[in-house]
Every structure is written in C-alpha cells, then in structure tokens.
Coordinates of C-alpha atoms and ligand atoms in Angstrom, one line a residue:
M71 CA -39.0 -29.4 -39.2
E72 CA -36.1 -30.7 -37.0
M73 CA -33.7 -28.2 -38.7
E74 CA -36.1 -25.4 -38.0
L75 CA -36.3 -26.3 -34.4
A76 CA -32.5 -26.5 -34.0
G77 CA -32.2 -23.1 -35.7
F78 CA -34.7 -21.7 -33.3
W79 CA -32.7 -23.0 -30.3
V80 CA -29.5 -21.7 -31.7
A81 CA -31.0 -18.3 -32.1
V82 CA -32.4 -18.3 -28.5
A83 CA -28.9 -19.4 -27.2
V84 CA -27.2 -16.6 -29.2
A85 CA -29.8 -14.0 -27.9
L86 CA -29.4 -15.2 -24.3
A87 CA -25.6 -15.0 -24.6
A88 CA -25.8 -11.5 -26.1
L89 CA -28.2 -10.4 -23.4
F90 CA -25.9 -11.9 -20.7
W91 CA -22.8 -10.2 -22.3
W92 CA -24.5 -6.7 -22.6
W93 CA -26.7 -6.8 -19.5
N94 CA -24.3 -5.2 -17.1
D95 CA -23.5 -2.4 -19.5
Y96 CA -27.2 -1.7 -20.3
W97 CA -28.3 -2.0 -16.7
Y98 CA -25.8 0.5 -15.3
A99 CA -25.7 2.8 -18.3
L100 CA -29.4 2.9 -19.0
P101 CA -30.4 5.7 -16.7
F102 CA -27.8 7.8 -18.5
R103 CA -28.8 6.8 -22.0
L104 CA -32.3 8.0 -21.0
H105 CA -30.9 11.4 -20.8
R106 CA -30.3 12.7 -17.3
G107 CA -29.6 16.4 -17.9
G108 CA -27.1 15.6 -20.7
V109 CA -24.5 14.0 -18.5
K110 CA -23.1 10.6 -19.5
L111 CA -21.1 7.8 -17.9
P112 CA -17.4 7.8 -18.7
P113 CA -16.5 5.3 -21.5
G114 CA -15.7 1.7 -20.6
N115 CA -17.3 -1.7 -20.1
M116 CA -19.1 -3.1 -17.1
G117 CA -18.3 -6.7 -18.1
I118 CA -20.6 -9.6 -17.4
P119 CA -23.2 -9.8 -14.6
F120 CA -21.9 -10.3 -11.0
I121 CA -18.2 -10.6 -12.0
G122 CA -17.9 -7.6 -14.3
E123 CA -14.3 -7.1 -15.6
M124 CA -12.7 -9.3 -13.0
P125 CA -11.6 -11.8 -15.7
A126 CA -9.8 -9.1 -17.6
F127 CA -8.2 -7.7 -14.4
L128 CA -7.0 -11.2 -13.5
W129 CA -5.9 -11.9 -17.0
Y130 CA -3.5 -8.9 -17.1
F131 CA -2.4 -9.0 -13.4
K132 CA -2.1 -12.8 -12.9
V133 CA -1.9 -14.6 -16.3
L134 CA 0.0 -12.2 -18.6
C135 CA 1.8 -10.5 -15.6
H136 CA 1.5 -7.1 -17.5
P137 CA -0.7 -5.3 -15.0
D138 CA -0.4 -1.9 -16.8
D139 CA -2.0 -3.3 -19.9
F140 CA -5.3 -3.4 -18.0
I141 CA -5.3 0.4 -18.4
N142 CA -3.4 0.5 -21.7
A143 CA -6.1 -1.7 -23.3
K144 CA -8.8 0.8 -22.1
R145 CA -6.8 3.8 -23.5
R146 CA -6.4 2.0 -26.8
K147 CA -10.1 1.1 -27.0
Y148 CA -11.8 4.3 -25.6
G149 CA -9.1 6.9 -26.0
D150 CA -7.4 9.0 -23.4
G151 CA -10.4 11.3 -22.9
I152 CA -10.5 12.8 -19.4
G153 CA -8.8 9.8 -17.7
L154 CA -12.0 8.2 -16.3
Y155 CA -13.3 4.7 -17.3
R156 CA -16.3 2.9 -16.1
T157 CA -16.0 -0.7 -15.1
Y158 CA -17.3 -3.3 -12.6
L159 CA -14.6 -4.7 -10.2
F160 CA -14.6 -6.5 -6.9
G161 CA -18.4 -6.7 -6.8
S162 CA -19.1 -3.0 -7.4
P163 CA -19.7 -0.6 -10.3
T164 CA -16.5 1.4 -10.4
I165 CA -15.0 4.5 -12.1
I166 CA -11.2 4.2 -12.6
T167 CA -9.2 7.5 -12.6
C168 CA -5.8 7.4 -14.3
T169 CA -4.8 11.1 -15.0
P170 CA -3.4 13.5 -12.4
S171 CA -6.2 16.0 -12.6
A172 CA -9.1 13.4 -12.3
T173 CA -7.3 11.6 -9.5
K174 CA -6.5 14.9 -7.6
M175 CA -10.2 15.8 -7.9
V176 CA -11.2 12.5 -6.2
L177 CA -8.5 12.5 -3.5
Q178 CA -8.9 16.1 -2.5
D179 CA -12.7 16.3 -2.3
E180 CA -13.7 14.6 1.0
S181 CA -17.2 16.0 0.9
S182 CA -17.9 14.0 -2.3
F183 CA -15.7 10.9 -1.8
S184 CA -15.3 8.9 1.4
M185 CA -12.9 6.0 2.4
S186 CA -14.4 2.7 1.4
W187 CA -14.4 0.1 4.2
N188 CA -16.6 -3.0 4.2
N189 CA -16.4 -3.2 8.0
V190 CA -15.1 -0.2 9.9
E191 CA -14.4 -2.2 13.0
L192 CA -11.7 -4.1 11.1
V193 CA -9.7 -1.0 10.5
G194 CA -10.4 0.4 14.0
A195 CA -13.5 2.6 14.4
T196 CA -11.5 5.4 16.1
S197 CA -8.3 5.1 14.0
L198 CA -7.3 7.8 11.5
V199 CA -8.2 5.7 8.5
A200 CA -11.8 5.3 9.7
V201 CA -12.7 8.8 11.0
E202 CA -13.5 11.7 8.8
G203 CA -13.6 15.5 8.7
P204 CA -12.3 17.4 11.8
A205 CA -11.9 14.1 13.8
H206 CA -9.6 12.8 11.1
S207 CA -7.5 16.0 11.0
R208 CA -7.1 15.9 14.8
V209 CA -6.0 12.2 15.0
R210 CA -3.9 12.5 11.9
A211 CA -2.0 15.5 13.3
L212 CA -1.1 13.6 16.5
V213 CA -0.1 10.4 14.6
V214 CA 2.0 12.2 12.0
R215 CA 3.8 14.1 14.8
S216 CA 4.7 10.8 16.5
V217 CA 5.8 8.8 13.5
N218 CA 6.6 11.1 10.6
Q219 CA 8.3 14.3 11.7
P220 CA 12.0 15.0 12.5
D221 CA 11.7 14.7 16.3
A222 CA 10.1 11.3 16.1
L223 CA 12.3 10.2 13.2
R224 CA 15.4 11.1 15.2
K225 CA 14.3 8.8 18.0
I226 CA 13.2 6.1 15.6
T227 CA 16.6 6.1 13.9
L228 CA 18.3 5.1 17.1
M229 CA 15.7 2.7 18.4
V230 CA 15.5 0.5 15.4
Q231 CA 19.2 0.0 14.7
P232 CA 19.9 -2.8 17.2
Q233 CA 17.1 -4.8 15.6
V234 CA 18.5 -4.1 12.1
L235 CA 22.1 -5.0 13.1
A236 CA 21.0 -8.2 14.8
S237 CA 19.0 -9.3 11.8
L238 CA 21.8 -8.7 9.3
I239 CA 24.2 -10.8 11.4
S240 CA 21.6 -13.5 11.5
W241 CA 21.1 -13.3 7.7
S242 CA 24.8 -13.8 7.0
N243 CA 25.2 -16.5 9.7
R244 CA 22.6 -18.5 7.7
G245 CA 24.2 -17.7 4.3
R246 CA 21.0 -18.2 2.2
I247 CA 17.8 -16.3 3.2
T248 CA 14.6 -15.2 1.6
A249 CA 14.6 -11.4 1.7
F250 CA 10.9 -10.8 2.0
K251 CA 10.5 -13.2 4.9
E252 CA 13.5 -11.6 6.7
A253 CA 12.4 -8.1 5.8
K254 CA 9.1 -8.8 7.5
K255 CA 10.9 -10.0 10.6
V256 CA 13.2 -7.0 10.9
T257 CA 10.4 -4.5 10.1
L258 CA 8.1 -6.1 12.7
A259 CA 11.0 -6.2 15.3
S260 CA 11.6 -2.4 14.6
I261 CA 7.9 -1.5 14.7
G262 CA 7.3 -3.6 17.8
M263 CA 10.2 -1.9 19.6
Y264 CA 9.3 1.7 18.5
F265 CA 5.5 1.3 18.8
A266 CA 5.2 -0.3 22.2
S267 CA 8.7 -1.5 23.3
I268 CA 7.8 -5.1 22.5
E269 CA 10.9 -7.3 22.3
S270 CA 9.5 -10.8 22.9
E271 CA 9.8 -12.9 19.7
D272 CA 6.7 -14.9 20.7
V273 CA 4.6 -11.8 21.0
L274 CA 5.9 -10.5 17.6
E275 CA 5.1 -13.9 16.0
T276 CA 1.6 -13.7 17.4
I277 CA 1.2 -10.1 16.0
D278 CA 2.4 -11.3 12.6
D279 CA -0.3 -14.1 12.6
L280 CA -2.9 -11.6 13.7
V281 CA -2.0 -9.1 11.0
K282 CA -2.3 -11.8 8.3
G283 CA -5.7 -12.6 9.7
I284 CA -6.8 -9.0 9.6
I285 CA -5.6 -8.4 6.1
S286 CA -7.4 -11.5 4.8
G287 CA -10.6 -10.0 6.2
L288 CA -10.0 -6.7 4.4
R289 CA -10.2 -8.6 1.1
A290 CA -13.0 -10.9 2.1
Y291 CA -16.8 -10.8 1.3
P292 CA -18.6 -8.7 3.9
I293 CA -20.4 -11.6 5.6
N294 CA -19.8 -11.9 9.3
F295 CA -20.7 -15.2 11.0
P296 CA -18.5 -17.9 12.6
G297 CA -16.4 -19.6 9.9
T298 CA -16.1 -16.6 7.5
A299 CA -12.9 -14.8 6.8
L300 CA -14.4 -11.5 8.1
H301 CA -15.4 -13.1 11.4
Y302 CA -11.9 -14.5 11.9
A303 CA -10.4 -11.1 10.9
L304 CA -12.5 -9.3 13.5
Q305 CA -11.3 -11.7 16.2
C306 CA -7.7 -11.1 15.1
R307 CA -8.2 -7.4 15.4
R308 CA -9.6 -7.7 18.9
R309 CA -6.7 -10.0 19.9
A310 CA -4.1 -7.6 18.5
K311 CA -5.7 -4.7 20.4
A312 CA -5.7 -6.8 23.6
I313 CA -1.9 -7.3 23.3
F314 CA -1.4 -3.6 23.3
R315 CA -4.1 -3.0 25.9
K316 CA -2.2 -5.2 28.3
E317 CA 0.9 -3.1 27.8
L318 CA -1.0 0.1 28.2
E319 CA -2.6 -1.2 31.4
K320 CA 0.8 -2.1 32.8
R321 CA 1.9 1.5 32.2
N322 CA -1.1 2.9 33.8
K323 CA -0.5 0.7 36.9
F324 CA 3.1 1.7 37.3
E325 CA 2.7 5.4 36.5
A326 CA 5.6 6.3 38.7
S327 CA 8.2 4.2 36.8
V328 CA 10.3 5.7 34.1
P329 CA 8.2 6.5 31.0
K330 CA 8.9 4.5 27.8
N331 CA 10.3 6.4 24.8
D332 CA 7.9 4.8 22.3
L333 CA 4.9 5.6 20.1
M334 CA 2.4 4.3 22.7
E335 CA 3.8 6.8 25.3
A336 CA 3.8 9.6 22.8
L337 CA 0.2 9.0 21.7
M338 CA -0.8 8.7 25.4
Q339 CA 0.8 12.0 26.3
M340 CA 0.2 14.2 23.2
K341 CA -2.5 16.9 23.3
D342 CA -4.4 18.3 20.3
E343 CA -4.8 22.0 19.7
E344 CA -7.5 22.2 22.3
G345 CA -5.4 20.5 24.9
N346 CA -7.3 17.1 24.7
R347 CA -5.5 13.8 24.8
L348 CA -6.5 10.7 22.8
S349 CA -8.7 8.2 24.7
E350 CA -7.2 4.8 25.5
D351 CA -9.3 3.3 22.7
E352 CA -8.0 5.8 20.2
V353 CA -4.4 5.0 21.2
L354 CA -4.9 1.3 20.8
D355 CA -6.9 1.5 17.5
N356 CA -4.3 3.7 16.0
I357 CA -1.3 1.5 17.0
V358 CA -3.0 -1.6 15.4
T359 CA -3.8 0.5 12.3
L360 CA -0.3 1.8 12.0
I361 CA 1.0 -1.7 12.1
L362 CA -1.4 -2.7 9.4
A363 CA -0.5 0.2 7.2
G364 CA 3.3 0.2 7.8
Y365 CA 4.4 -3.4 8.3
T366 CA 3.9 -5.2 5.0
S367 CA 4.4 -2.1 2.9
T368 CA 7.8 -1.3 4.4
S369 CA 8.8 -5.0 4.3
V370 CA 8.1 -5.1 0.6
A371 CA 10.1 -1.9 0.0
I372 CA 13.1 -3.5 1.9
M373 CA 12.7 -6.7 -0.2
W374 CA 12.9 -4.7 -3.4
A375 CA 15.9 -2.7 -2.1
V376 CA 17.8 -6.0 -1.7
Y377 CA 16.7 -7.1 -5.1
Y378 CA 17.6 -3.9 -7.1
L379 CA 20.9 -3.4 -5.4
A380 CA 21.9 -7.0 -6.3
K381 CA 20.8 -6.3 -9.9
Y382 CA 22.5 -2.9 -10.2
P383 CA 26.1 -3.2 -8.8
E384 CA 27.1 0.3 -10.0
V385 CA 24.3 1.8 -7.9
L386 CA 25.4 -0.3 -4.9
L387 CA 29.0 0.9 -5.3
K388 CA 27.9 4.6 -5.3
L389 CA 25.7 3.9 -2.3
R390 CA 28.5 2.2 -0.4
E391 CA 30.9 5.2 -1.1
E392 CA 28.3 7.6 0.3
H393 CA 27.8 5.6 3.4
M394 CA 31.5 5.2 4.0
L395 CA 31.6 9.0 4.4
I396 CA 29.3 8.9 7.4
S397 CA 30.5 5.6 9.0
K398 CA 32.7 5.8 12.0
K399 CA 33.2 2.1 12.7
L400 CA 31.4 -0.9 11.2
G401 CA 28.2 -1.5 13.2
D402 CA 28.2 1.9 14.9
L403 CA 24.8 3.5 15.0
V404 CA 24.1 6.4 12.6
T405 CA 22.0 9.4 13.5
Y406 CA 19.0 10.8 11.6
E407 CA 21.0 13.8 10.5
E408 CA 23.6 11.5 9.0
I409 CA 21.0 9.5 7.1
V410 CA 19.4 12.8 5.8
S411 CA 22.8 14.0 4.6
C412 CA 23.0 11.0 2.2
K413 CA 21.5 12.6 -0.9
Y414 CA 22.2 9.7 -3.3
T415 CA 20.6 7.3 -0.8
A416 CA 17.5 9.4 -0.9
K417 CA 17.3 9.1 -4.7
V418 CA 17.9 5.3 -4.6
V419 CA 15.2 4.8 -1.9
E420 CA 12.7 6.9 -4.0
E421 CA 13.5 4.9 -7.1
I422 CA 13.0 1.6 -5.2
I423 CA 9.6 2.7 -3.9
R424 CA 8.6 4.0 -7.3
M425 CA 9.5 0.7 -9.0
A426 CA 7.9 -1.4 -6.2
N427 CA 4.4 0.1 -6.8
I428 CA 3.3 -1.2 -3.4
S429 CA -0.2 0.3 -3.6
S430 CA -1.6 -0.4 -7.1
F431 CA -4.8 1.6 -6.4
V432 CA -6.9 3.0 -3.6
V433 CA -10.6 3.0 -3.5
R434 CA -13.2 5.7 -2.4
T435 CA -17.0 5.7 -2.5
A436 CA -19.0 8.5 -4.2
K437 CA -21.2 10.1 -1.5
K438 CA -23.3 11.9 -4.1
D439 CA -23.5 12.2 -7.9
V440 CA -20.3 14.0 -9.0
D441 CA -20.0 15.6 -12.5
Y442 CA -16.6 16.0 -13.9
K443 CA -16.0 17.6 -17.4
G444 CA -19.4 16.4 -18.6
Y445 CA -19.2 12.9 -17.2
R446 CA -21.0 11.5 -14.2
I447 CA -19.6 9.5 -11.2
P448 CA -22.8 8.2 -9.8
K449 CA -23.6 8.2 -6.1
G450 CA -22.7 4.9 -4.4
W451 CA -20.2 3.8 -7.1
K452 CA -16.6 3.0 -6.1
V453 CA -13.8 5.1 -7.5
A454 CA -10.4 3.4 -8.0
C455 CA -7.5 5.8 -8.3
W456 CA -5.1 3.7 -10.3
F457 CA -1.8 4.8 -8.7
R458 CA 0.5 2.2 -10.4
Y459 CA -0.4 3.6 -13.8
F460 CA 1.2 6.9 -12.8
Q461 CA 4.6 5.5 -11.9
T462 CA 4.8 3.2 -14.9
N463 CA 3.6 5.7 -17.5
P464 CA 6.3 6.9 -19.9
E465 CA 4.5 10.2 -20.2
H466 CA 5.4 10.8 -16.5
F467 CA 8.7 8.9 -16.1
E468 CA 11.1 8.3 -19.1
D469 CA 11.8 4.6 -19.6
P470 CA 9.7 3.9 -16.6
M471 CA 10.6 0.2 -16.1
C472 CA 14.3 1.0 -15.9
F473 CA 15.8 1.3 -12.4
N474 CA 17.5 4.7 -12.5
P475 CA 18.0 6.6 -9.2
D476 CA 19.5 9.6 -11.2
R477 CA 16.0 10.4 -12.6
W478 CA 15.4 11.9 -9.2
N479 CA 17.9 14.7 -10.0
E480 CA 14.8 16.4 -11.1
A481 CA 11.4 16.5 -9.3
P482 CA 8.6 14.6 -11.0
K483 CA 5.8 16.4 -12.9
A484 CA 3.1 17.7 -10.5
G485 CA 0.6 15.0 -9.6
S486 CA 2.4 12.2 -11.5
Y487 CA 4.0 10.4 -8.5
L488 CA 1.4 8.8 -6.2
V489 CA 3.2 6.0 -4.4
F490 CA 2.1 7.4 -1.1
G491 CA -1.3 8.7 -2.4
G492 CA -2.3 12.4 -2.2
G493 CA -4.6 14.8 -0.5
P494 CA -5.7 14.7 3.1
R495 CA -5.3 10.9 3.2
M496 CA -1.7 10.9 1.9
C497 CA 0.4 8.2 3.7
A498 CA 1.0 9.3 7.3
G499 CA 4.1 7.2 7.6
N500 CA 6.0 8.0 4.3
M501 CA 9.0 9.4 6.0
F502 CA 9.1 6.6 8.5
A503 CA 9.1 4.1 5.6
R504 CA 11.9 5.9 3.8
L505 CA 13.9 6.1 7.0
Q506 CA 13.5 2.4 7.8
V507 CA 14.7 1.4 4.3
S508 CA 17.7 3.9 4.5
V509 CA 18.8 2.8 7.9
L510 CA 18.8 -0.9 6.8
L511 CA 20.7 0.0 3.6
H512 CA 23.3 1.9 5.6
H513 CA 24.3 -1.3 7.5
L514 CA 23.7 -3.7 4.6
V515 CA 25.9 -1.9 2.0
L516 CA 28.7 -1.3 4.4
G517 CA 28.9 -4.7 6.0
Y518 CA 27.7 -7.3 3.5
R519 CA 27.8 -8.6 -0.1
W520 CA 25.0 -10.6 -1.5
K521 CA 23.7 -12.1 -4.8
L522 CA 20.3 -13.3 -6.1
V523 CA 19.9 -17.0 -6.1
N524 CA 17.3 -16.7 -9.0
P525 CA 18.2 -13.6 -11.0
N526 CA 15.7 -14.5 -13.6
A527 CA 12.8 -15.3 -11.3
G528 CA 9.3 -14.4 -12.7
M529 CA 7.1 -11.8 -11.2
T530 CA 3.7 -11.9 -9.5
Y531 CA 1.5 -8.8 -9.0
L532 CA -1.2 -10.1 -6.7
P533 CA -1.7 -9.3 -3.9
L534 CA 1.6 -7.4 -4.1
P535 CA 4.2 -7.0 -6.8
N536 CA 6.9 -9.7 -5.9
P537 CA 9.5 -11.8 -7.6
T538 CA 8.1 -15.4 -7.4
D539 CA 10.9 -16.5 -5.1
D540 CA 10.4 -13.6 -2.7
V541 CA 14.0 -12.7 -3.4
E542 CA 16.2 -15.5 -2.3
I543 CA 19.8 -14.4 -1.7
D544 CA 23.2 -15.7 -0.7
I545 CA 24.7 -13.2 1.8
T546 CA 28.1 -13.0 3.6
Q547 CA 29.9 -10.4 5.7
I548 CA 32.4 -8.3 3.8
Ligands
HEM601 C1 6.8 2.0 1.4 C2 5.9 2.0 2.3 C3 4.5 2.6 2.2 C4 3.7 2.8 1.2 C5 4.0 2.5 -0.3 C6 2.5 3.4 1.7 C7 1.4 3.8 0.9 C8 0.3 4.5 1.3 C9 -0.8 5.0 0.5 C10 -0.8 4.9 -1.0 C11 -1.7 5.6 1.3 C12 -3.0 6.3 0.9 C13 -4.2 5.4 1.1 C14 -5.5 6.1 0.6 O1 -5.5 7.1 0.0 O2 -6.5 5.4 0.7 C15 -1.3 5.4 2.7 C16 -1.9 5.8 3.8 C17 -1.5 5.6 5.1 N1 -0.3 5.1 5.5 FE1 1.1 4.4 4.2 N2 2.6 3.5 3.0 C18 3.8 3.0 3.4 C19 4.2 3.0 4.7 C20 3.6 3.4 5.8 C21 4.1 3.3 7.2 C22 5.5 2.9 7.6 C23 3.1 3.8 8.0 C24 3.1 4.0 9.5 C25 4.1 3.9 10.3 C26 2.0 4.2 7.2 C27 0.8 4.7 7.6 C28 -0.2 5.1 6.8 C29 -1.5 5.6 7.4 C30 -1.8 5.7 8.8 C31 -2.3 6.0 6.3 C32 -3.7 6.6 6.3 C33 -3.6 8.1 6.3 C34 -5.0 8.7 6.5 O3 -6.0 8.1 6.3 O4 -4.9 9.9 6.9 N3 2.3 3.9 5.9 N4 0.0 4.8 2.6

C-alpha cells in the first residue's frame, strides 16, 4: 500500500514537473497549434514560466563566456530555417532575428515594429529615440547634421583634441592606468566640451553619476515608486536635464554675448525644412539622449582600441607610420581632413568596432501580427535583432574572432555588418564615434608606448563585452 502511494506521488511530481517545463511553450504556441490560417510560430523554446530562456542566456553569456553559442545552439537544434527563433527573454515572449533578410525586414518596417521603451520619459519623450514617424525624421535630420556630418565633424575634431592631449599626458604621468575608466573620462570631457562647452570636472563627474543612474533604470523592472531603480533613474534624468537647462538659460539671458560653438548652440539655431526650430525641451532631451547613446559606447570602443593595439604590435607599427605622415610636431592638432586621409586607420577603427560588438542586440515591439515566409511574429511580442551574431559569424567574416584590419580592403556582404544598426534608426553618431577613436589613436600612437598588465585576462559579456580587468596598462611617453 505504502509503495503504491509513493509511486502515485512520484507520478504526480513528474507530471507537475513536465507541466511546468512545457507550460510556456504550450501557452504561447497553443493558438497557433489550433490552426490560425495555417501560420505557425518560428521554431524555438519558450523556456520555463516567468523566466523563460533567461537561464540559457546567462549560461552562455555569463558562465561559459561563449555568447554566440546561445544562437549556435538554436541553429543546431532547429536548423537555419528563415533566421527566426521564438523564445522568452527579459520577461517577454520574443522572436530573435539572426539573418540579414529577417533583420532588415524588422528594422526597416516602422509601421509594424516600434522602439521598445518601458518608460519613455527615461529616454526623453521628445528625443529622437522616442519619437516616431515624421517627428522622428525631423529631429533626426537636425541631430545628424549637428553631430555626424562633415561640417560638424570638422569642428568636433578641433574642439576635442585639448581634452585628448591632456588626458594622455595624465595617463603617462601616472604610469599604470585602467583604460576603460580613463576612456570614459576623456570621452565625457570631449562630449561635455562639444555638447555644451562644459569644462568643470565637478559637473562632468555629476553627469557621469547621473548617466549611470539612468542606465540602471533602462534595465530595471518597470515599477515606479520611491526606492525602485526606475524611480531613481527618472530623478537622474531630470537632474541631468536641469544641468543643461541652467546652461541654456544662461545663454538666453546673455543673448548679446558671443555665441558658443557647440552642439547646444547648433540645436538651438537649426531650422527644419519648414523653417521651425527645436523647442527648448527638445534641445535638452536630445542632448541628454545623445550623452546616453554616445558616452559609454565610445568609451568601450576606445578601451578596445588600446587593448587590440597592445596585442597586435604589427598593426600599431603600420598605424604609427601612417600618422607620422600627417604629423607636423608632436602634440599639434590634426584636422578632420587629415584624419579622413588616413585610410589604414579607418580600417583599424572599423575592425576594433566590429570586434567590440558593443550592441549585442536591439529590441522592437510588434505593433500588429506580422507574417514572414509562413511564420508569424505575434502582435505585442518583442523582436530582438541579434546584431553580435552577424559580426561573429564565419559566413559573414572569415575567421571572425581574429583581429584583422586588412579584411576591410573589401566591403562586407550586404546586411552582414550591423554594429551601428540599420534602417531609419541606424546610429545617429556613428561618424562621431569613429572620429573620436581616430583622433585619440593619432595622439596615442605617435606619443606613447604601452603594454597590457594582464594580457591573458578573461572576458565578461554582460552588460558589455569587456576584459575582466577593464584593460589595465602600463604607459609611458615615447
Ligand atoms: C562605437 C560607438 C557606438 C555604437 C556601437 C553605437 C551603436 C548604435 C546602435 C546599434 C544603434 C541602433 C539602435 C536601435 O536600432 O535600436 C544606435 C542608435 C543611436 N546612436 Fe549610436 N552607437 C555608438 C556611438 C554613438 C554616438 C557617439 C552617438 C552620439 C553622439 C550615438 C547616437 C545614437 C543615437 C541618437 C541613436 C538613435 C537613432 C535613432 O533612433 O534615430 N551613438 N547606436
């Protein structure tokens, strides 16, 4: 009798475990199994209730430190198919895209897929990342003109160099530095100078703290009351905006004084095609958003530049030779045209950014049911365009984990290089970022020699791909 009872409970436990294990998949796939016009969900696995496939995601990204095997495992299990997989990540049912055509379909079609923000105030309700349609095109055109086109880049090249030169001297005076920490300081100093002529180190440190607070809110649960990360992040956003509002009010008060040569001034003065200017709120929202988008990403790229050039001395040598051709005297400022003339540098910078894989994936929300090659992306589901898989896929880049600037002698296959995204939301500061890295490289390779303190440091991939020591180096002047 006792044996029978024990057997019964074991059977119940096994049934419950099986129900728990399969529940998510049945729950989300059921409407499609019940035959909705012949369409089906892409292959995949929704994981376990509430957490979905987060354990597998963390397993590959955090424990194994082989982030690309998260997708490789799906390819092995479900086949290549049409490059869509269903899953459940970060609290939402999600479709992953990992082929150029499926990803292009999502990034291009703004009438079916929208940006995905838990709280739009956190990214600035009137900033270009939050607005859509014609409002987005208008703000984007003005922002791109003021940070990403040759006239602006010419000005930026000259404005950021004093900060770069001062930082490099301070690096070598200290001898041993952590490249990521210092890259953040020099990027923020450059951005502060170009965005709003801010030089005060105290103000820059405050901005750094506020940016950290805002970013933590972007990753937090969407619960807003005192004590939550989102609440704190919203406070940080308001305080960051207040810093720039103070500067803007100063300018309005002293209208007669000489206008500043920075982004704030440019955004205040620029007119759209109908002759309208941005409102003050739009100017402030966009400045804070550009800092969020450009500060950490560019700092990470600079950190990886320091890392790869220490690891690949033959590349450093070629780079140095190229920069000697445009250098007049050590420490002299270079022009935008001179930087653009450095063709090998452009390849090195591209390879650094490809290898860095700063943005692993971007997320959209399906505004309606979308059918793609017989498979359905259901309304309300998230879509994760898995960018890092493009740059690390041997079908797109031969020997993808090898740092090889010469691969840029040829253009990549169409749609296979997505470090800056694609479609109407493609990075609005991609040329700014490339320039900032190139300018720093110019002064670094000509004036300094450095080596990694921990050349065999391990890697972490969350929240960003980093060597575990954030690239500690010993650096001296040549
Ligand atoms: C190496 C550095 C950078 C990388 C890897 C990077 C990457 C990206 C990616 C992947 C997107 C697309 C996001 C999406 O589709 O959801 C994006 C958008 C954006 N980036 Fe960057 N970015 C970098 C630097 C910068 C800089 C320096 C700025 C500004 C000065 C900037 C401003 C923006 C803005 C404003 C958007 C949104 C564009 C829109 O919604 O129209 N980024 N970036």
